[in-house]
PDB file of C-alpha atoms in Angstrom:
ATOM      1  CA  UNK A 345     110.250  92.085  47.641  1.00 36.00           C
ATOM      2  CA  UNK A 346     110.356  95.892  47.704  1.00 50.00           C
ATOM      3  CA  UNK A 347     113.573  97.863  47.391  1.00 56.00           C
ATOM      4  CA  UNK A 348     113.233  98.930  51.013  1.00 70.00           C
ATOM      5  CA  UNK A 349     112.882  95.295  52.093  1.00 78.00           C
ATOM      6  CA  UNK A 350     116.002  94.366  50.186  1.00 82.00           C
ATOM      7  CA  UNK A 351     117.897  97.211  51.813  1.00 84.00           C
ATOM      8  CA  UNK A 352     116.677  96.296  55.285  1.00 89.00           C
ATOM      9  CA  UNK A 353     117.411  92.567  54.861  1.00 92.00           C
ATOM     10  CA  UNK A 354     120.890  93.255  53.461  1.00 92.00           C
ATOM     11  CA  UNK A 355     121.811  95.763  56.186  1.00 93.00           C
ATOM     12  CA  UNK A 356     120.293  93.698  59.040  1.00 95.00           C
ATOM     13  CA  UNK A 357     122.303  90.710  57.835  1.00 95.00           C
ATOM     14  CA  UNK A 358     125.486  92.809  57.661  1.00 94.00           C
ATOM     15  CA  UNK A 359     125.053  94.374  61.113  1.00 95.00           C
ATOM     16  CA  UNK A 360     124.042  91.113  62.816  1.00 95.00           C
ATOM     17  CA  UNK A 361     127.333  89.655  61.637  1.00 95.00           C
ATOM     18  CA  UNK A 362     129.470  92.718  62.384  1.00 94.00           C
ATOM     19  CA  UNK A 363     131.567  92.660  65.559  1.00 94.00           C
ATOM     20  CA  UNK A 364     131.073  95.285  68.234  1.00 93.00           C
ATOM     21  CA  UNK A 365     134.782  96.176  68.344  1.00 92.00           C
ATOM     22  CA  UNK A 366     135.715  99.677  67.220  1.00 90.00           C
ATOM     23  CA  UNK A 367     137.110  99.745  63.718  1.00 92.00           C
ATOM     24  CA  UNK A 368     135.851  96.262  62.780  1.00 94.00           C
ATOM     25  CA  UNK A 369     133.658  97.616  59.945  1.00 95.00           C
ATOM     26  CA  UNK A 370     135.275  98.840  56.714  1.00 94.00           C
ATOM     27  CA  UNK A 371     134.038 102.464  56.897  1.00 93.00           C
ATOM     28  CA  UNK A 372     133.915 102.794  60.692  1.00 95.00           C
ATOM     29  CA  UNK A 373     136.966 104.992  61.047  1.00 95.00           C
ATOM     30  CA  UNK A 374     137.551 106.881  64.265  1.00 96.00           C
ATOM     31  CA  UNK A 375     135.831 110.315  64.475  1.00 97.00           C
ATOM     32  CA  UNK A 376     139.161 112.138  64.541  1.00 96.00           C
ATOM     33  CA  UNK A 377     139.632 111.049  60.914  1.00 95.00           C
ATOM     34  CA  UNK A 378     135.977 111.423  59.870  1.00 96.00           C
ATOM     35  CA  UNK A 379     133.259 113.427  61.562  1.00 97.00           C
ATOM     36  CA  UNK A 380     135.709 115.770  63.312  1.00 97.00           C
ATOM     37  CA  UNK A 381     137.215 116.658  59.935  1.00 97.00           C
ATOM     38  CA  UNK A 382     133.753 117.072  58.434  1.00 98.00           C
ATOM     39  CA  UNK A 383     132.481 119.180  61.309  1.00 97.00           C
ATOM     40  CA  UNK A 384     135.306 121.653  60.801  1.00 97.00           C
ATOM     41  CA  UNK A 385     133.959 122.194  57.278  1.00 97.00           C
ATOM     42  CA  UNK A 386     130.283 122.099  58.301  1.00 97.00           C
ATOM     43  CA  UNK A 387     130.103 124.121  61.478  1.00 96.00           C
ATOM     44  CA  UNK A 388     131.032 127.539  59.972  1.00 97.00           C
ATOM     45  CA  UNK A 389     127.891 127.280  57.801  1.00 97.00           C
ATOM     46  CA  UNK A 390     125.467 126.392  60.604  1.00 97.00           C
ATOM     47  CA  UNK A 391     123.091 129.288  61.127  1.00 93.00           C
ATOM     48  CA  UNK A 392     121.389 127.777  64.206  1.00 92.00           C
ATOM     49  CA  UNK A 393     123.583 125.757  66.550  1.00 89.00           C
ATOM     50  CA  UNK A 394     120.625 125.050  68.804  1.00 94.00           C
ATOM     51  CA  UNK A 395     118.902 122.853  66.197  1.00 98.00           C
ATOM     52  CA  UNK A 396     118.916 119.083  66.595  1.00 98.00           C
ATOM     53  CA  UNK A 397     121.601 117.246  64.630  1.00 98.00           C
ATOM     54  CA  UNK A 398     120.449 114.189  62.680  1.00 98.00           C
ATOM     55  CA  UNK A 399     123.002 111.534  61.736  1.00 98.00           C
ATOM     56  CA  UNK A 400     121.113 110.038  58.788  1.00 98.00           C
ATOM     57  CA  UNK A 401     122.202 106.439  58.212  1.00 96.00           C
ATOM     58  CA  UNK A 402     124.113 106.290  61.465  1.00 97.00           C
ATOM     59  CA  UNK A 403     124.993 102.594  61.437  1.00 97.00           C
ATOM     60  CA  UNK A 404     126.616 101.595  64.724  1.00 97.00           C
ATOM     61  CA  UNK A 405     126.681 105.217  65.916  1.00 98.00           C
ATOM     62  CA  UNK A 406     130.421 105.893  66.063  1.00 97.00           C
ATOM     63  CA  UNK A 407     130.024 109.320  64.480  1.00 98.00           C
ATOM     64  CA  UNK A 408     126.717 109.926  66.231  1.00 98.00           C
ATOM     65  CA  UNK A 409     128.371 109.689  69.637  1.00 98.00           C
ATOM     66  CA  UNK A 410     131.046 112.147  68.575  1.00 98.00           C
ATOM     67  CA  UNK A 411     128.379 114.597  67.444  1.00 98.00           C
ATOM     68  CA  UNK A 412     126.423 114.052  70.679  1.00 98.00           C
ATOM     69  CA  UNK A 413     129.380 115.422  72.632  1.00 96.00           C
ATOM     70  CA  UNK A 414     129.151 118.673  70.638  1.00 96.00           C
ATOM     71  CA  UNK A 415     125.469 119.340  70.157  1.00 97.00           C
ATOM     72  CA  UNK A 416     122.642 119.468  72.678  1.00 95.00           C
ATOM     73  CA  UNK A 417     120.388 116.977  70.863  1.00 97.00           C
ATOM     74  CA  UNK A 418     121.546 114.388  68.387  1.00 98.00           C
ATOM     75  CA  UNK A 419     119.377 111.749  66.728  1.00 98.00           C
ATOM     76  CA  UNK A 420     120.949 108.806  64.890  1.00 98.00           C
ATOM     77  CA  UNK A 421     118.668 107.174  62.363  1.00 98.00           C
ATOM     78  CA  UNK A 422     119.044 103.974  60.367  1.00 97.00           C
ATOM     79  CA  UNK A 423     116.975 101.563  58.310  1.00 95.00           C
ATOM     80  CA  UNK A 424     118.524  98.602  60.124  1.00 96.00           C
ATOM     81  CA  UNK A 425     117.333  97.622  63.606  1.00 97.00           C
ATOM     82  CA  UNK A 426     120.484  95.512  63.938  1.00 97.00           C
ATOM     83  CA  UNK A 427     122.640  98.611  63.346  1.00 97.00           C
ATOM     84  CA  UNK A 428     120.730 100.501  66.022  1.00 98.00           C
ATOM     85  CA  UNK A 429     121.258  97.596  68.443  1.00 98.00           C
ATOM     86  CA  UNK A 430     125.013  98.143  67.976  1.00 97.00           C
ATOM     87  CA  UNK A 431     124.592 101.882  68.443  1.00 98.00           C
ATOM     88  CA  UNK A 432     122.662 101.558  71.660  1.00 98.00           C
ATOM     89  CA  UNK A 433     125.054  99.005  73.162  1.00 97.00           C
ATOM     90  CA  UNK A 434     127.939 101.377  72.473  1.00 97.00           C
ATOM     91  CA  UNK A 435     126.065 104.288  74.072  1.00 97.00           C
ATOM     92  CA  UNK A 436     124.847 102.959  77.451  1.00 96.00           C
ATOM     93  CA  UNK A 437     124.500 106.506  78.829  1.00 96.00           C
ATOM     94  CA  UNK A 438     122.144 107.478  76.009  1.00 96.00           C
ATOM     95  CA  UNK A 439     124.118 110.471  74.829  1.00 96.00           C
ATOM     96  CA  UNK A 440     122.195 110.277  71.553  1.00 98.00           C
ATOM     97  CA  UNK A 441     118.680 109.141  70.574  1.00 98.00           C
ATOM     98  CA  UNK A 442     118.475 106.320  68.023  1.00 98.00           C
ATOM     99  CA  UNK A 443     115.499 105.781  65.748  1.00 98.00           C
ATOM    100  CA  UNK A 444     114.495 103.364  63.029  1.00 97.00           C
ATOM    101  CA  UNK A 445     113.933 105.355  59.840  1.00 97.00           C
ATOM    102  CA  UNK A 446     113.474 104.562  56.190  1.00 95.00           C
ATOM    103  CA  UNK A 447     115.114 107.613  54.707  1.00 95.00           C
ATOM    104  CA  UNK A 448     113.453 107.039  51.312  1.00 94.00           C
ATOM    105  CA  UNK A 449     109.936 107.091  52.868  1.00 95.00           C
ATOM    106  CA  UNK A 450     108.167 110.452  52.923  1.00 96.00           C
ATOM    107  CA  UNK A 451     105.882 109.453  55.799  1.00 97.00           C
ATOM    108  CA  UNK A 452     108.900 108.528  57.951  1.00 96.00           C
ATOM    109  CA  UNK A 453     110.628 111.787  57.050  1.00 97.00           C
ATOM    110  CA  UNK A 454     107.527 113.880  57.816  1.00 98.00           C
ATOM    111  CA  UNK A 455     107.062 112.153  61.173  1.00 98.00           C
ATOM    112  CA  UNK A 456     110.593 112.874  62.248  1.00 98.00           C
ATOM    113  CA  UNK A 457     110.337 116.470  61.077  1.00 98.00           C
ATOM    114  CA  UNK A 458     107.115 116.895  63.036  1.00 98.00           C
ATOM    115  CA  UNK A 459     108.967 115.766  66.151  1.00 97.00           C
ATOM    116  CA  UNK A 460     112.228 117.696  65.685  1.00 98.00           C
ATOM    117  CA  UNK A 461     111.304 120.795  63.630  1.00 98.00           C
ATOM    118  CA  UNK A 462     114.177 122.138  61.554  1.00 98.00           C
ATOM    119  CA  UNK A 463     117.384 120.167  61.984  1.00 98.00           C
ATOM    120  CA  UNK A 464     120.958 120.037  60.831  1.00 98.00           C
ATOM    121  CA  UNK A 465     121.751 116.818  58.961  1.00 98.00           C
ATOM    122  CA  UNK A 466     124.940 114.780  58.659  1.00 98.00           C
ATOM    123  CA  UNK A 467     125.029 112.187  55.877  1.00 98.00           C
ATOM    124  CA  UNK A 468     128.200 110.200  55.308  1.00 96.00           C
ATOM    125  CA  UNK A 469     128.445 107.708  52.464  1.00 91.00           C
ATOM    126  CA  UNK A 470     124.740 106.774  52.253  1.00 93.00           C
ATOM    127  CA  UNK A 471     123.564 108.077  48.896  1.00 92.00           C
ATOM    128  CA  UNK A 472     125.946 105.957  46.800  1.00 89.00           C
ATOM    129  CA  UNK A 473     124.585 102.793  48.436  1.00 86.00           C
ATOM    130  CA  UNK A 474     121.023 103.547  47.271  1.00 87.00           C
ATOM    131  CA  UNK A 475     119.377 102.201  44.163  1.00 85.00           C
ATOM    132  CA  UNK A 476     119.169 104.919  41.462  1.00 88.00           C
ATOM    133  CA  UNK A 477     115.424 105.326  41.835  1.00 89.00           C
ATOM    134  CA  UNK A 478     115.790 106.006  45.583  1.00 92.00           C
ATOM    135  CA  UNK A 479     118.507 108.632  45.527  1.00 94.00           C
ATOM    136  CA  UNK A 480     116.247 111.627  44.908  1.00 96.00           C
ATOM    137  CA  UNK A 481     113.831 110.407  47.614  1.00 96.00           C
ATOM    138  CA  UNK A 482     116.726 110.227  50.083  1.00 96.00           C
ATOM    139  CA  UNK A 483     117.755 113.819  49.281  1.00 98.00           C
ATOM    140  CA  UNK A 484     114.111 114.923  49.564  1.00 98.00           C
ATOM    141  CA  UNK A 485     114.205 113.540  53.138  1.00 98.00           C
ATOM    142  CA  UNK A 486     117.337 115.587  53.805  1.00 98.00           C
ATOM    143  CA  UNK A 487     115.466 118.685  52.567  1.00 98.00           C
ATOM    144  CA  UNK A 488     112.423 117.861  54.705  1.00 98.00           C
ATOM    145  CA  UNK A 489     114.549 117.589  57.843  1.00 98.00           C
ATOM    146  CA  UNK A 490     116.576 120.715  57.121  1.00 98.00           C
ATOM    147  CA  UNK A 491     113.467 122.830  56.756  1.00 98.00           C
ATOM    148  CA  UNK A 492     114.150 126.547  56.580  1.00 97.00           C
ATOM    149  CA  UNK A 493     116.975 127.045  59.079  1.00 97.00           C
ATOM    150  CA  UNK A 494     118.933 123.829  58.990  1.00 98.00           C
ATOM    151  CA  UNK A 495     121.985 122.864  57.019  1.00 98.00           C
ATOM    152  CA  UNK A 496     123.082 119.524  55.552  1.00 98.00           C
ATOM    153  CA  UNK A 497     126.532 118.079  55.188  1.00 98.00           C
ATOM    154  CA  UNK A 498     126.893 115.254  52.691  1.00 98.00           C
ATOM    155  CA  UNK A 499     130.041 113.308  51.885  1.00 96.00           C
ATOM    156  CA  UNK A 500     129.848 110.717  49.112  1.00 95.00           C
ATOM    157  CA  UNK A 501     132.261 108.580  47.166  1.00 93.00           C
ATOM    158  CA  UNK A 502     133.255 110.230  43.947  1.00 93.00           C
ATOM    159  CA  UNK A 503     133.361 108.571  40.562  1.00 90.00           C
ATOM    160  CA  UNK A 504     137.062 107.922  41.059  1.00 91.00           C
ATOM    161  CA  UNK A 505     136.294 105.619  44.011  1.00 90.00           C
ATOM    162  CA  UNK A 506     134.664 102.875  41.956  1.00 86.00           C
ATOM    163  CA  UNK A 507     137.819 101.626  40.186  1.00 87.00           C
ATOM    164  CA  UNK A 508     139.635 101.701  43.539  1.00 87.00           C
ATOM    165  CA  UNK A 509     136.972  99.495  45.128  1.00 85.00           C
ATOM    166  CA  UNK A 510     136.777  97.165  42.155  1.00 83.00           C
ATOM    167  CA  UNK A 511     140.554  96.833  42.214  1.00 85.00           C
ATOM    168  CA  UNK A 512     140.450  95.925  45.907  1.00 82.00           C
ATOM    169  CA  UNK A 513     137.644  93.403  45.361  1.00 78.00           C
ATOM    170  CA  UNK A 514     139.310  91.799  42.337  1.00 77.00           C
ATOM    171  CA  UNK A 515     142.791  91.326  43.759  1.00 73.00           C
ATOM    172  CA  UNK A 516     144.467  87.890  43.669  1.00 76.00           C
ATOM    173  CA  UNK A 517     143.586  87.275  47.305  1.00 74.00           C
ATOM    174  CA  UNK A 518     140.036  88.608  46.965  1.00 79.00           C
ATOM    175  CA  UNK A 519     138.709  91.666  48.798  1.00 83.00           C
ATOM    176  CA  UNK A 520     140.319  92.752  52.069  1.00 85.00           C
ATOM    177  CA  UNK A 521     138.815  91.136  55.162  1.00 87.00           C
ATOM    178  CA  UNK A 522     136.712  94.142  56.204  1.00 91.00           C
ATOM    179  CA  UNK A 523     135.467  94.816  52.669  1.00 88.00           C
ATOM    180  CA  UNK A 524     134.382  91.208  51.957  1.00 88.00           C
ATOM    181  CA  UNK A 525     131.224  91.314  54.144  1.00 91.00           C
ATOM    182  CA  UNK A 526     130.001  94.413  52.287  1.00 87.00           C
ATOM    183  CA  UNK A 527     129.977  92.561  48.984  1.00 84.00           C
ATOM    184  CA  UNK A 528     128.776  89.278  50.560  1.00 87.00           C
ATOM    185  CA  UNK A 529     125.619  90.967  51.882  1.00 87.00           C
ATOM    186  CA  UNK A 530     124.835  92.605  48.535  1.00 83.00           C
ATOM    187  CA  UNK A 531     125.457  96.181  49.596  1.00 82.00           C
ATOM    188  CA  UNK A 532     128.423  96.919  47.344  1.00 69.00           C
ATOM    189  CA  UNK A 533     128.622 100.607  46.620  1.00 71.00           C
ATOM    190  CA  UNK A 534     126.980 101.742  43.373  1.00 67.00           C
ATOM    191  CA  UNK A 535     128.195 104.472  41.058  1.00 76.00           C
ATOM    192  CA  UNK A 536     126.898 108.022  41.549  1.00 88.00           C
ATOM    193  CA  UNK A 537     128.239 110.598  39.100  1.00 91.00           C
ATOM    194  CA  UNK A 538     129.930 113.633  40.595  1.00 93.00           C
ATOM    195  CA  UNK A 539     127.458 115.885  38.711  1.00 95.00           C
ATOM    196  CA  UNK A 540     124.401 114.066  40.092  1.00 95.00           C
ATOM    197  CA  UNK A 541     124.699 114.973  43.776  1.00 97.00           C
ATOM    198  CA  UNK A 542     124.361 118.760  43.410  1.00 97.00           C
ATOM    199  CA  UNK A 543     121.487 118.168  40.981  1.00 98.00           C
ATOM    200  CA  UNK A 544     119.689 115.992  43.529  1.00 98.00           C
ATOM    201  CA  UNK A 545     120.084 118.792  46.087  1.00 98.00           C
ATOM    202  CA  UNK A 546     118.841 121.479  43.735  1.00 98.00           C
ATOM    203  CA  UNK A 547     115.823 119.399  42.714  1.00 98.00           C
ATOM    204  CA  UNK A 548     115.002 119.021  46.430  1.00 98.00           C
ATOM    205  CA  UNK A 549     115.006 122.802  46.837  1.00 98.00           C
ATOM    206  CA  UNK A 550     118.435 123.093  48.493  1.00 98.00           C
ATOM    207  CA  UNK A 551     121.316 125.312  47.513  1.00 98.00           C
ATOM    208  CA  UNK A 552     124.893 124.031  47.523  1.00 98.00           C
ATOM    209  CA  UNK A 553     126.675 126.564  49.733  1.00 98.00           C
ATOM    210  CA  UNK A 554     130.140 125.103  49.395  1.00 98.00           C
ATOM    211  CA  UNK A 555     131.763 121.857  48.292  1.00 98.00           C
ATOM    212  CA  UNK A 556     135.133 120.181  47.921  1.00 97.00           C
ATOM    213  CA  UNK A 557     137.142 117.002  47.694  1.00 97.00           C
ATOM    214  CA  UNK A 558     138.312 114.914  50.629  1.00 95.00           C
ATOM    215  CA  UNK A 559     139.376 111.252  51.074  1.00 92.00           C
ATOM    216  CA  UNK A 560     136.820 109.019  52.742  1.00 91.00           C
ATOM    217  CA  UNK A 561     138.903 107.224  55.350  1.00 93.00           C
ATOM    218  CA  UNK A 562     138.361 103.520  56.002  1.00 94.00           C
ATOM    219  CA  UNK A 563     139.623 101.158  58.722  1.00 95.00           C
ATOM    220  CA  UNK A 564     141.250  98.745  56.285  1.00 93.00           C
ATOM    221  CA  UNK A 565     144.823  98.648  55.044  1.00 90.00           C
ATOM    222  CA  UNK A 566     146.653  97.362  51.983  1.00 84.00           C
ATOM    223  CA  UNK A 567     149.089  94.463  52.384  1.00 82.00           C
ATOM    224  CA  UNK A 568     151.946  96.990  52.801  1.00 84.00           C
ATOM    225  CA  UNK A 569     150.125  98.600  55.736  1.00 88.00           C
ATOM    226  CA  UNK A 570     148.802 101.700  53.961  1.00 90.00           C
ATOM    227  CA  UNK A 571     145.379 102.808  55.173  1.00 93.00           C
ATOM    228  CA  UNK A 572     142.778 102.640  52.389  1.00 92.00           C
ATOM    229  CA  UNK A 573     141.245 106.005  51.572  1.00 94.00           C
ATOM    230  CA  UNK A 574     138.609 106.465  48.899  1.00 93.00           C
ATOM    231  CA  UNK A 575     138.116 109.585  46.790  1.00 94.00           C
ATOM    232  CA  UNK A 576     135.042 111.468  47.847  1.00 95.00           C
ATOM    233  CA  UNK A 577     133.285 114.801  47.504  1.00 96.00           C
ATOM    234  CA  UNK A 578     131.560 116.796  50.245  1.00 98.00           C
ATOM    235  CA  UNK A 579     128.745 119.362  50.099  1.00 98.00           C
ATOM    236  CA  UNK A 580     127.133 121.816  52.500  1.00 98.00           C
ATOM    237  CA  UNK A 581     123.578 122.642  51.459  1.00 98.00           C
ATOM    238  CA  UNK A 582     120.550 124.495  52.788  1.00 98.00           C
ATOM    239  CA  UNK A 583     117.840 126.984  51.895  1.00 97.00           C
ATOM    240  CA  UNK A 584     118.891 130.538  51.299  1.00 93.00           C
TER     241      UNK A 584
END
């Protein structure tokens, strides 16, 4: 079985099981706490607001729909057909376009680029879930979609997130209810070093324009009611 097949099977299994209700998935926090915060960091660096916005690895489309209210054309892409089924059910008016895409496949990336031209790209928490050998290919897809005029916003778990996640998973009661399906379907986050992400971007021909630290907000809470937030780093990149 190829790596892509393993990804697709794992994610399809996860999304077929996932409820439709807002906030039922571990990372599916409301846009006010996620993409709205990210957009405030991203938008000042956009050089062409008329470009399509691609939500790469859109899942059930919660953030895609938020972006679609702010940009003229938004495309949510995902490897999982089951995830896109969720996204389309939640967007009956078709505010965004949803497409099946293997973001590690050059042919898929080239086909989308041929359709859209240069695009701005939003990527939230996708890279750290890839196998090491696929991470550079994913960032190459980002670079392909960005082209000459687009910009990319990436937010990824930092190194400091791994012990937090392992602590949650290894607690006496087991992982929290919304985190358990992630591990059960074999899509537990992998470790990506903080130094690796800018290097992936540079290798793909992109320049890191600005970066910073920001908690990645989840929908889960600790037993005392505290919302779980995971350390993450964000990057804005493009060609200069």
